[in-house]
mmCIF file of C-alpha atoms in Angstrom:
data_model
loop_
_atom_site.group_PDB
_atom_site.id
_atom_site.type_symbol
_atom_site.label_atom_id
_atom_site.label_comp_id
_atom_site.label_asym_id
_atom_site.label_seq_id
_atom_site.Cartn_x
_atom_site.Cartn_y
_atom_site.Cartn_z
ATOM 1 C CA MET T 12 -18.124 -8.270 16.687
ATOM 2 C CA SER T 13 -18.061 -6.827 13.346
ATOM 3 C CA THR T 14 -18.401 -9.007 10.590
ATOM 4 C CA ILE T 15 -16.484 -8.706 6.977
ATOM 5 C CA ALA T 16 -16.827 -10.778 4.093
ATOM 6 C CA ILE T 17 -14.067 -10.577 1.221
ATOM 7 C CA THR T 18 -15.012 -12.083 -1.882
ATOM 8 C CA SER T 19 -13.225 -13.207 -5.198
ATOM 9 C CA ASN T 20 -13.817 -15.268 -7.988
ATOM 10 C CA THR T 21 -11.433 -18.310 -7.169
ATOM 11 C CA SER T 22 -10.040 -19.317 -3.766
ATOM 12 C CA TRP T 23 -7.044 -19.366 -5.014
ATOM 13 C CA TYR T 24 -6.898 -15.652 -5.594
ATOM 14 C CA LEU T 25 -7.865 -15.016 -1.721
ATOM 15 C CA TYR T 26 -5.042 -17.298 -0.467
ATOM 16 C CA ASN T 27 -2.822 -15.927 -2.724
ATOM 17 C CA PHE T 28 -3.048 -12.579 -2.961
ATOM 18 C CA ARG T 29 -5.164 -11.505 0.356
ATOM 19 C CA LYS T 30 -3.578 -13.930 2.895
ATOM 20 C CA ASN T 31 -2.284 -11.120 4.791
ATOM 21 C CA THR T 32 -5.241 -8.645 4.514
ATOM 22 C CA ILE T 33 -7.501 -11.744 6.049
ATOM 23 C CA GLN T 34 -4.657 -12.170 8.791
ATOM 24 C CA ALA T 35 -4.757 -8.365 9.514
ATOM 25 C CA LEU T 36 -8.357 -8.513 9.711
ATOM 26 C CA ILE T 37 -8.831 -11.315 12.377
ATOM 27 C CA LYS T 38 -6.268 -10.043 14.206
ATOM 28 C CA LYS T 39 -8.200 -6.789 14.376
ATOM 29 C CA GLY T 40 -11.195 -8.903 16.039
ATOM 30 C CA TYR T 41 -13.285 -9.188 12.971
ATOM 31 C CA GLN T 42 -14.888 -12.214 12.027
ATOM 32 C CA VAL T 43 -14.165 -12.759 8.685
ATOM 33 C CA TYR T 44 -15.915 -14.838 5.950
ATOM 34 C CA ALA T 45 -14.111 -15.802 2.488
ATOM 35 C CA ILE T 46 -16.214 -16.004 -0.043
ATOM 36 C CA ALA T 47 -15.033 -17.654 -3.380
ATOM 37 C CA PRO T 48 -15.940 -20.860 -5.630
ATOM 38 C CA LYS T 49 -14.399 -24.130 -3.942
ATOM 39 C CA ASP T 50 -11.114 -25.268 -5.559
ATOM 40 C CA GLY T 51 -7.936 -26.669 -3.565
ATOM 41 C CA TYR T 52 -7.372 -23.315 -1.512
ATOM 42 C CA SER T 53 -10.527 -23.031 0.058
ATOM 43 C CA VAL T 54 -9.325 -25.466 3.067
ATOM 44 C CA LYS T 55 -6.243 -23.132 3.142
ATOM 45 C CA LEU T 56 -8.763 -20.159 3.680
ATOM 46 C CA GLU T 57 -10.194 -22.055 7.048
ATOM 47 C CA ALA T 58 -6.685 -22.792 7.929
ATOM 48 C CA LEU T 59 -6.039 -18.999 8.346
ATOM 49 C CA GLY T 60 -9.198 -18.765 10.872
ATOM 50 C CA ALA T 61 -11.788 -17.350 7.933
ATOM 51 C CA GLN T 62 -15.047 -18.958 7.498
ATOM 52 C CA TYR T 63 -15.382 -19.893 4.191
ATOM 53 C CA VAL T 64 -18.468 -19.928 1.971
ATOM 54 C CA PRO T 65 -18.831 -21.351 -1.495
ATOM 55 C CA ILE T 66 -20.301 -20.146 -4.315
ATOM 56 C CA ASP T 67 -20.742 -20.332 -8.264
ATOM 57 C CA ILE T 68 -18.981 -17.768 -10.670
ATOM 58 C CA ASP T 69 -18.240 -18.186 -14.086
ATOM 59 C CA GLN T 70 -15.271 -16.019 -13.943
ATOM 60 C CA GLY T 71 -14.293 -15.905 -17.578
ATOM 61 C CA GLY T 72 -18.056 -16.083 -19.313
ATOM 62 C CA THR T 73 -20.789 -13.853 -20.580
ATOM 63 C CA ASN T 74 -23.859 -16.195 -20.128
ATOM 64 C CA PRO T 75 -26.458 -13.863 -18.047
ATOM 65 C CA ILE T 76 -28.461 -17.168 -16.600
ATOM 66 C CA LYS T 77 -25.154 -17.951 -15.205
ATOM 67 C CA ASP T 78 -24.476 -14.480 -13.704
ATOM 68 C CA LEU T 79 -27.956 -14.184 -12.698
ATOM 69 C CA LYS T 80 -27.177 -17.637 -10.432
ATOM 70 C CA THR T 81 -24.253 -16.160 -9.099
ATOM 71 C CA PHE T 82 -25.984 -12.729 -7.621
ATOM 72 C CA ALA T 83 -28.703 -14.989 -6.549
ATOM 73 C CA GLY T 84 -25.996 -17.014 -4.622
ATOM 74 C CA PHE T 85 -24.526 -13.918 -3.112
ATOM 75 C CA LEU T 86 -27.998 -12.789 -2.054
ATOM 76 C CA SER T 87 -28.419 -16.353 -0.398
ATOM 77 C CA ILE T 88 -25.243 -15.985 1.463
ATOM 78 C CA TYR T 89 -26.197 -12.176 2.696
ATOM 79 C CA ARG T 90 -29.105 -13.346 4.416
ATOM 80 C CA ASN T 91 -27.754 -15.589 6.145
ATOM 81 C CA VAL T 92 -24.375 -13.814 6.893
ATOM 82 C CA ARG T 93 -25.042 -10.314 7.161
ATOM 83 C CA PRO T 94 -21.974 -8.845 6.710
ATOM 84 C CA ASP T 95 -21.160 -5.273 8.006
ATOM 85 C CA VAL T 96 -18.804 -4.740 5.396
ATOM 86 C CA VAL T 97 -17.608 -6.730 2.347
ATOM 87 C CA LEU T 98 -14.555 -6.444 0.436
ATOM 88 C CA ASN T 99 -14.604 -7.339 -3.011
ATOM 89 C CA PHE T 100 -11.696 -8.369 -5.565
ATOM 90 C CA THR T 101 -12.322 -9.773 -9.449
ATOM 91 C CA PRO T 102 -14.954 -7.810 -11.744
ATOM 92 C CA LYS T 103 -18.217 -9.648 -11.241
ATOM 93 C CA ASN T 104 -17.712 -9.805 -7.369
ATOM 94 C CA ASN T 105 -17.432 -5.839 -7.841
ATOM 95 C CA ILE T 106 -20.833 -5.963 -9.313
ATOM 96 C CA TYR T 107 -23.008 -8.844 -8.317
ATOM 97 C CA SER T 108 -21.888 -8.835 -4.413
ATOM 98 C CA THR T 109 -22.022 -5.058 -4.110
ATOM 99 C CA VAL T 110 -25.845 -5.153 -5.162
ATOM 100 C CA ALA T 111 -26.478 -8.165 -2.694
ATOM 101 C CA ALA T 112 -24.310 -6.601 0.240
ATOM 102 C CA LYS T 113 -26.279 -3.478 -0.116
ATOM 103 C CA ILE T 114 -30.180 -5.123 -0.316
ATOM 104 C CA PHE T 115 -28.955 -6.714 3.464
ATOM 105 C CA GLY T 116 -27.440 -3.662 4.726
ATOM 106 C CA GLY T 117 -23.948 -4.418 4.151
ATOM 107 C CA LYS T 118 -21.262 -1.813 3.192
ATOM 108 C CA SER T 119 -18.839 -2.740 -0.222
ATOM 109 C CA VAL T 120 -15.344 -1.730 -0.295
ATOM 110 C CA ASN T 121 -14.203 -2.715 -4.012
ATOM 111 C CA ASN T 122 -11.017 -3.026 -6.082
ATOM 112 C CA ILE T 123 -11.110 -2.205 -9.627
ATOM 113 C CA ALA T 124 -7.653 -4.196 -10.206
ATOM 114 C CA GLY T 125 -7.316 -3.964 -13.905
ATOM 115 C CA LEU T 126 -10.620 -3.935 -16.205
ATOM 116 C CA GLY T 127 -9.836 -6.755 -18.391
ATOM 117 C CA ALA T 128 -10.385 -7.885 -22.527
ATOM 118 C CA ILE T 129 -13.780 -6.722 -22.171
ATOM 119 C CA PHE T 130 -12.561 -3.242 -22.332
ATOM 120 C CA ILE T 131 -10.423 -3.627 -25.029
ATOM 121 C CA ASN T 132 -12.783 -4.386 -27.415
ATOM 122 C CA GLN T 133 -16.088 -1.892 -28.192
ATOM 123 C CA GLY T 134 -19.307 -3.748 -28.576
ATOM 124 C CA VAL T 135 -22.571 -5.086 -26.939
ATOM 125 C CA SER T 136 -20.535 -7.056 -24.121
ATOM 126 C CA ALA T 137 -18.340 -3.734 -23.119
ATOM 127 C CA THR T 138 -21.464 -1.835 -23.194
ATOM 128 C CA ILE T 139 -23.264 -4.294 -20.855
ATOM 129 C CA ALA T 140 -20.296 -4.424 -18.436
ATOM 130 C CA LYS T 141 -20.264 -0.819 -18.286
ATOM 131 C CA TRP T 142 -23.916 -0.369 -17.531
ATOM 132 C CA LEU T 143 -23.752 -3.125 -14.737
ATOM 133 C CA TYR T 144 -20.285 -1.344 -13.401
ATOM 134 C CA LYS T 145 -22.371 2.089 -13.440
ATOM 135 C CA PHE T 146 -25.826 0.572 -11.597
ATOM 136 C CA SER T 147 -23.665 -1.432 -9.126
ATOM 137 C CA GLN T 148 -20.982 1.143 -7.801
ATOM 138 C CA ARG T 149 -23.232 3.645 -6.984
ATOM 139 C CA PHE T 150 -23.784 1.198 -3.767
ATOM 140 C CA ALA T 151 -20.299 0.898 -3.159
ATOM 141 C CA ASN T 152 -18.803 2.812 0.028
ATOM 142 C CA THR T 153 -15.312 2.535 -1.531
ATOM 143 C CA ILE T 154 -13.735 2.217 -4.808
ATOM 144 C CA PHE T 155 -10.392 1.317 -5.102
ATOM 145 C CA PHE T 156 -8.287 1.363 -8.391
ATOM 146 C CA GLN T 157 -4.894 -0.104 -9.059
ATOM 147 C CA ASN T 158 -3.879 2.569 -11.588
ATOM 148 C CA GLU T 159 -4.681 6.061 -13.048
ATOM 149 C CA ASP T 160 -5.764 4.948 -15.980
ATOM 150 C CA ASP T 161 -8.451 2.592 -14.881
ATOM 151 C CA LYS T 162 -9.508 5.534 -12.419
ATOM 152 C CA ALA T 163 -9.831 8.365 -15.288
ATOM 153 C CA LEU T 164 -11.883 5.936 -17.390
ATOM 154 C CA PHE T 165 -14.260 5.147 -14.735
ATOM 155 C CA LEU T 166 -14.670 8.847 -14.182
ATOM 156 C CA ASP T 167 -14.660 9.698 -17.673
ATOM 157 C CA ASN T 168 -17.368 7.620 -18.553
ATOM 158 C CA HIS T 169 -19.242 8.402 -15.218
ATOM 159 C CA LEU T 170 -19.122 4.816 -13.835
ATOM 160 C CA ALA T 171 -18.541 5.873 -10.345
ATOM 161 C CA ASN T 172 -18.893 8.579 -7.950
ATOM 162 C CA PRO T 173 -15.345 10.495 -7.548
ATOM 163 C CA SER T 174 -15.872 11.216 -4.222
ATOM 164 C CA ILE T 175 -15.571 7.564 -3.212
ATOM 165 C CA THR T 176 -12.722 6.662 -5.208
ATOM 166 C CA ASP T 177 -8.896 5.993 -3.981
ATOM 167 C CA ARG T 178 -5.873 5.030 -5.656
ATOM 168 C CA LEU T 179 -3.740 1.846 -4.301
ATOM 169 C CA PRO T 180 -0.555 0.923 -5.445
ATOM 170 C CA GLY T 181 -1.482 -2.467 -7.018
ATOM 171 C CA SER T 182 -2.197 -5.269 -4.764
ATOM 172 C CA GLY T 183 1.199 -4.793 -3.228
ATOM 173 C CA VAL T 184 3.741 -7.290 -2.112
ATOM 174 C CA ASP T 185 4.835 -9.270 0.942
ATOM 175 C CA LEU T 186 8.517 -7.939 1.115
ATOM 176 C CA SER T 187 9.474 -10.764 3.814
ATOM 177 C CA ARG T 188 8.222 -13.512 1.637
ATOM 178 C CA PHE T 189 9.756 -12.362 -1.844
ATOM 179 C CA SER T 190 13.204 -11.218 -0.315
ATOM 180 C CA ALA T 191 15.968 -10.141 -2.752
ATOM 181 C CA ARG T 192 17.575 -13.328 -4.228
ATOM 182 C CA PRO T 193 19.901 -12.135 -7.339
ATOM 183 C CA SER T 194 20.723 -14.944 -9.887
ATOM 184 C CA ASN T 195 23.947 -16.369 -10.160
ATOM 185 C CA ASP T 196 26.189 -15.797 -13.478
ATOM 186 C CA ASP T 197 26.707 -19.523 -15.039
ATOM 187 C CA GLY T 198 26.478 -17.972 -18.455
ATOM 188 C CA ASN T 199 22.945 -18.548 -19.155
ATOM 189 C CA VAL T 200 20.298 -16.225 -19.194
ATOM 190 C CA ARG T 201 16.603 -17.300 -17.887
ATOM 191 C CA PHE T 202 13.444 -15.815 -18.591
ATOM 192 C CA LEU T 203 10.068 -16.244 -17.176
ATOM 193 C CA VAL T 204 6.464 -15.324 -17.625
ATOM 194 C CA VAL T 205 4.164 -16.101 -14.359
ATOM 195 C CA ALA T 206 0.772 -15.554 -15.205
ATOM 196 C CA ARG T 207 -2.494 -17.153 -16.724
ATOM 197 C CA MET T 208 -1.450 -18.745 -20.103
ATOM 198 C CA LEU T 209 -3.771 -16.405 -21.979
ATOM 199 C CA TYR T 210 -2.644 -14.395 -25.500
ATOM 200 C CA ASP T 211 -4.070 -11.405 -24.015
ATOM 201 C CA LYS T 212 -1.096 -11.935 -21.395
ATOM 202 C CA GLY T 213 1.084 -11.873 -24.610
ATOM 203 C CA ILE T 214 1.982 -15.139 -24.502
ATOM 204 C CA GLY T 215 1.979 -15.819 -28.302
ATOM 205 C CA HIS T 216 4.554 -12.668 -28.501
ATOM 206 C CA TYR T 217 6.471 -14.506 -25.645
ATOM 207 C CA VAL T 218 6.804 -17.893 -27.544
ATOM 208 C CA GLU T 219 7.630 -16.282 -31.083
ATOM 209 C CA ALA T 220 10.460 -13.860 -29.364
ATOM 210 C CA ALA T 221 12.039 -16.895 -27.699
ATOM 211 C CA ARG T 222 12.155 -18.813 -31.159
ATOM 212 C CA LYS T 223 14.165 -16.098 -32.123
ATOM 213 C CA LEU T 224 16.354 -16.067 -29.314
ATOM 214 C CA LYS T 225 16.809 -19.744 -29.291
ATOM 215 C CA ALA T 226 17.783 -19.771 -33.119
ATOM 216 C CA GLU T 227 20.309 -17.136 -32.226
ATOM 217 C CA TYR T 228 21.678 -17.992 -28.762
ATOM 218 C CA GLY T 229 21.142 -21.807 -28.561
ATOM 219 C CA ASP T 230 20.698 -23.365 -25.229
ATOM 220 C CA SER T 231 22.504 -20.412 -23.648
ATOM 221 C CA VAL T 232 19.004 -18.566 -23.169
ATOM 222 C CA GLU T 233 15.799 -20.339 -22.154
ATOM 223 C CA CYS T 234 12.412 -19.124 -21.662
ATOM 224 C CA ARG T 235 10.422 -20.267 -18.805
ATOM 225 C CA LEU T 236 6.416 -20.090 -18.188
ATOM 226 C CA LEU T 237 4.623 -20.543 -15.225
ATOM 227 C CA GLY T 238 0.601 -20.584 -14.687
ATOM 228 C CA PHE T 239 -2.583 -22.170 -15.440
ATOM 229 C CA VAL T 240 -3.009 -23.523 -18.912
ATOM 230 C CA GLY T 241 -6.794 -24.466 -20.377
ATOM 231 C CA VAL T 242 -8.256 -22.235 -18.141
ATOM 232 C CA ASN T 243 -11.972 -20.920 -18.993
ATOM 233 C CA ASN T 244 -11.234 -17.870 -20.848
ATOM 234 C CA PRO T 245 -11.857 -16.951 -24.678
ATOM 235 C CA THR T 246 -7.915 -16.562 -25.263
ATOM 236 C CA ALA T 247 -6.696 -19.247 -23.254
ATOM 237 C CA VAL T 248 -3.769 -21.220 -24.485
ATOM 238 C CA SER T 249 -5.037 -25.082 -24.604
ATOM 239 C CA LYS T 250 -2.369 -27.968 -23.233
ATOM 240 C CA GLU T 251 -2.440 -29.030 -26.450
ATOM 241 C CA GLU T 252 -0.540 -25.740 -27.661
ATOM 242 C CA MET T 253 1.452 -25.673 -24.770
ATOM 243 C CA GLN T 254 2.975 -29.272 -25.090
ATOM 244 C CA GLN T 255 3.779 -28.186 -29.079
ATOM 245 C CA TRP T 256 5.838 -25.346 -27.355
ATOM 246 C CA VAL T 257 7.316 -27.442 -25.257
ATOM 247 C CA ASP T 258 8.139 -30.576 -27.644
ATOM 248 C CA GLU T 259 9.450 -27.922 -30.066
ATOM 249 C CA GLY T 260 11.907 -27.211 -27.366
ATOM 250 C CA VAL T 261 11.163 -23.110 -27.570
ATOM 251 C CA VAL T 262 9.823 -22.947 -24.207
ATOM 252 C CA THR T 263 10.116 -24.802 -20.757
ATOM 253 C CA TYR T 264 6.739 -25.223 -19.085
ATOM 254 C CA LEU T 265 6.737 -25.335 -15.299
ATOM 255 C CA GLY T 266 2.997 -25.814 -14.395
ATOM 256 C CA VAL T 267 1.513 -23.777 -11.722
ATOM 257 C CA SER T 268 3.454 -23.496 -8.015
ATOM 258 C CA ASP T 269 2.634 -22.173 -4.503
ATOM 259 C CA LYS T 270 6.249 -21.422 -4.367
ATOM 260 C CA VAL T 271 6.457 -18.594 -7.153
ATOM 261 C CA GLU T 272 9.337 -17.113 -5.416
ATOM 262 C CA ASP T 273 11.574 -20.223 -5.544
ATOM 263 C CA GLU T 274 10.805 -20.404 -9.566
ATOM 264 C CA MET T 275 11.618 -16.426 -9.680
ATOM 265 C CA ALA T 276 15.079 -16.848 -7.832
ATOM 266 C CA GLU T 277 16.072 -19.226 -10.611
ATOM 267 C CA VAL T 278 16.202 -16.784 -13.400
ATOM 268 C CA ASP T 279 17.495 -13.688 -14.729
ATOM 269 C CA CYS T 280 14.771 -11.429 -15.631
ATOM 270 C CA VAL T 281 10.486 -11.733 -15.324
ATOM 271 C CA VAL T 282 8.754 -11.145 -18.586
ATOM 272 C CA LEU T 283 5.213 -9.751 -18.933
ATOM 273 C CA PRO T 284 4.310 -8.994 -22.480
ATOM 274 C CA SER T 285 0.581 -8.236 -21.484
ATOM 275 C CA PHE T 286 -1.908 -6.180 -23.782
ATOM 276 C CA TYR T 287 -5.078 -7.247 -21.358
ATOM 277 C CA ARG T 288 -6.118 -4.170 -19.141
ATOM 278 C CA GLU T 289 -3.987 -4.910 -15.767
ATOM 279 C CA GLY T 290 -4.220 -3.573 -12.458
ATOM 280 C CA VAL T 291 -0.821 -3.627 -11.737
ATOM 281 C CA PRO T 292 0.407 -7.340 -12.008
ATOM 282 C CA LYS T 293 1.052 -9.298 -9.080
ATOM 283 C CA SER T 294 3.965 -11.045 -10.506
ATOM 284 C CA LEU T 295 6.125 -7.731 -11.560
ATOM 285 C CA LEU T 296 5.645 -6.891 -8.236
ATOM 286 C CA GLU T 297 6.873 -10.156 -6.929
ATOM 287 C CA ALA T 298 9.608 -9.997 -9.178
ATOM 288 C CA GLY T 299 10.903 -6.308 -8.552
ATOM 289 C CA ALA T 300 10.572 -7.381 -5.034
ATOM 290 C CA MET T 301 13.075 -10.122 -5.482
ATOM 291 C CA GLY T 302 15.293 -8.217 -7.277
ATOM 292 C CA LYS T 303 14.845 -9.104 -10.864
ATOM 293 C CA PRO T 304 14.692 -6.557 -13.768
ATOM 294 C CA ILE T 305 11.520 -6.613 -15.449
ATOM 295 C CA ILE T 306 10.300 -6.807 -19.121
ATOM 296 C CA THR T 307 6.723 -5.576 -19.760
ATOM 297 C CA THR T 308 4.818 -3.833 -22.404
ATOM 298 C CA ASP T 309 3.839 0.053 -22.356
ATOM 299 C CA ASN T 310 0.650 -0.651 -21.540
ATOM 300 C CA VAL T 311 -2.210 0.151 -18.594
ATOM 301 C CA GLY T 312 -1.107 -1.289 -15.276
ATOM 302 C CA CYS T 313 2.185 -3.024 -16.484
ATOM 303 C CA ARG T 314 4.208 0.381 -16.885
ATOM 304 C CA GLU T 315 3.956 1.553 -13.496
ATOM 305 C CA THR T 316 6.244 -1.274 -12.334
ATOM 306 C CA VAL T 317 9.063 0.030 -14.565
ATOM 307 C CA ASP T 318 11.097 2.781 -14.940
ATOM 308 C CA HIS T 319 12.401 2.087 -18.493
ATOM 309 C CA SER T 320 16.442 1.243 -18.552
ATOM 310 C CA VAL T 321 16.311 1.827 -14.845
ATOM 311 C CA ASN T 322 15.031 -1.363 -13.546
ATOM 312 C CA GLY T 323 13.810 -3.191 -16.931
ATOM 313 C CA TYR T 324 12.786 -2.422 -20.128
ATOM 314 C CA LEU T 325 9.009 -1.052 -21.672
ATOM 315 C CA CYS T 326 8.279 -2.621 -25.004
ATOM 316 C CA GLU T 327 5.226 -1.998 -27.194
ATOM 317 C CA PRO T 328 2.058 -4.034 -26.591
ATOM 318 C CA LYS T 329 1.329 -6.590 -29.330
ATOM 319 C CA SER T 330 4.817 -6.607 -31.051
ATOM 320 C CA THR T 331 7.099 -9.523 -31.121
ATOM 321 C CA GLU T 332 9.802 -7.350 -32.813
ATOM 322 C CA SER T 333 9.839 -5.103 -29.280
ATOM 323 C CA LEU T 334 9.644 -7.534 -27.132
ATOM 324 C CA TYR T 335 12.255 -9.762 -28.711
ATOM 325 C CA ALA T 336 14.473 -6.415 -28.855
ATOM 326 C CA ALA T 337 14.111 -5.761 -25.104
ATOM 327 C CA MET T 338 14.824 -9.485 -24.226
ATOM 328 C CA LYS T 339 18.069 -9.315 -26.323
ATOM 329 C CA GLU T 340 19.059 -5.949 -24.837
ATOM 330 C CA MET T 341 18.913 -7.934 -21.475
ATOM 331 C CA ILE T 342 21.146 -10.575 -22.643
ATOM 332 C CA GLU T 343 23.451 -8.268 -24.174
ATOM 333 C CA VAL T 344 23.886 -5.680 -21.049
ATOM 334 C CA GLY T 345 25.200 -8.630 -19.241
ATOM 335 C CA HIS T 346 24.923 -10.214 -15.346
ATOM 336 C CA SER T 347 26.404 -7.385 -13.506
ATOM 337 C CA LYS T 348 24.062 -4.744 -15.084
ATOM 338 C CA ARG T 349 20.989 -7.114 -14.590
ATOM 339 C CA LEU T 350 21.919 -7.282 -10.760
ATOM 340 C CA ILE T 351 22.045 -3.369 -10.642
ATOM 341 C CA MET T 352 18.647 -3.278 -12.435
ATOM 342 C CA GLY T 353 17.516 -5.826 -10.197
ATOM 343 C CA GLN T 354 18.745 -3.763 -7.075
ATOM 344 C CA ALA T 355 16.698 -0.374 -8.452
ATOM 345 C CA SER T 356 13.628 -2.960 -8.993
ATOM 346 C CA ARG T 357 13.845 -4.239 -5.044
ATOM 347 C CA GLU T 358 14.028 -0.320 -4.240
ATOM 348 C CA LYS T 359 11.241 0.462 -6.173
ATOM 349 C CA MET T 360 8.962 -2.215 -4.477
ATOM 350 C CA GLN T 361 10.015 -0.785 -1.242
ATOM 351 C CA SER T 362 9.246 2.562 -1.690
ATOM 352 C CA THR T 363 6.027 2.439 -3.768
ATOM 353 C CA PHE T 364 4.537 -1.378 -3.483
ATOM 354 C CA ASP T 365 4.846 -2.453 0.063
ATOM 355 C CA GLU T 366 1.753 -4.429 1.077
ATOM 356 C CA LYS T 367 1.354 -3.139 4.381
ATOM 357 C CA ILE T 368 0.660 0.443 2.562
ATOM 358 C CA ILE T 369 -2.316 -1.664 1.276
ATOM 359 C CA ILE T 370 -3.354 -3.285 4.220
ATOM 360 C CA ASN T 371 -3.492 -0.447 6.275
ATOM 361 C CA LYS T 372 -5.325 1.329 3.608
ATOM 362 C CA TYR T 373 -8.037 -1.465 3.754
ATOM 363 C CA MET T 374 -8.005 -1.384 7.808
ATOM 364 C CA ASP T 375 -8.849 2.681 7.258
ATOM 365 C CA ALA T 376 -11.602 1.558 4.446
ATOM 366 C CA VAL T 377 -13.128 -1.013 6.743
ATOM 367 C CA GLU T 378 -13.537 1.275 9.959
ATOM 368 C CA SER T 379 -14.771 4.278 7.472
ATOM 369 C CA ALA T 380 -17.576 2.040 6.222
ATOM 370 C CA LEU T 381 -18.263 0.769 9.849
ATOM 371 C CA LYS T 382 -18.818 4.382 10.942
ATOM 372 C CA ALA T 383 -20.713 5.451 7.851
#
């Protein structure tokens, strides 16, 4: 029986974004190890049939000592587990797990799901990150990219061998779980952002746009937020800031949820004003699958989800005015038009972003690695 390891910087990610991939691997007869920091979702990974192995990863930090400990953790795990193939997700896993796996004979299949804040700003951190990618990715068997911009950046900077690169349509979406659930017409318009609460995700611009819309439309417009607050990230929104916005009556904060589809079902439009280097945002794929129109930025990864004026609107990154104009237009087009746009979103997800496409790609990559 071949052994497959699947790694990420949170157990939450593996369970929420790679659950069906794990189940497909187990069904195929592979022994699957799920490797990620311990959180409330670690036990759920074991319930899927995977063997859970904890590791410490400082996901948002740049402390080299902590990163060396992460690398040592992967070395220790792979010395014992000896996986045949490792599927890596999230940046530090793509780097440190790949090198550690190579030392013990494992083949790596990596997923570049966006390049994050570190590639937005040029500087020492970006230089080090690029060097680490260039060094580590020479040991990968396959590198998947979620958008053409990231793939081009890697190839232009000679960070990867073109012969081992491939393109995926994001992380895909489970079309059965996220079924079409159009909103009701009660005279109100509800917007929702689903994301980690980071300023790089455009949360500040969303709050400012919400403030303007509330002043103009009053209680007939509601702007909701769903996702982790106060996370370990330099651009994180603090719990205190979020509470100030809620107390002001500008936004409604919903916390976090394992049933994001129920929260999306209640709204008329899903928004993500990110200027972060996204892969293809999962929340937008899920929103589209549920038949929701989308407003997002004309930015790497985000633009893949929207055909402008067909299933939503693209706005300018880092522009409150552009975001406000797009949200105002979504209000003014009316409920019937929003339903038509939502149907176009569902059709786009069905044709391009079905999770089954991604899972099949991974099964092929695993089989190829095993034969290599």
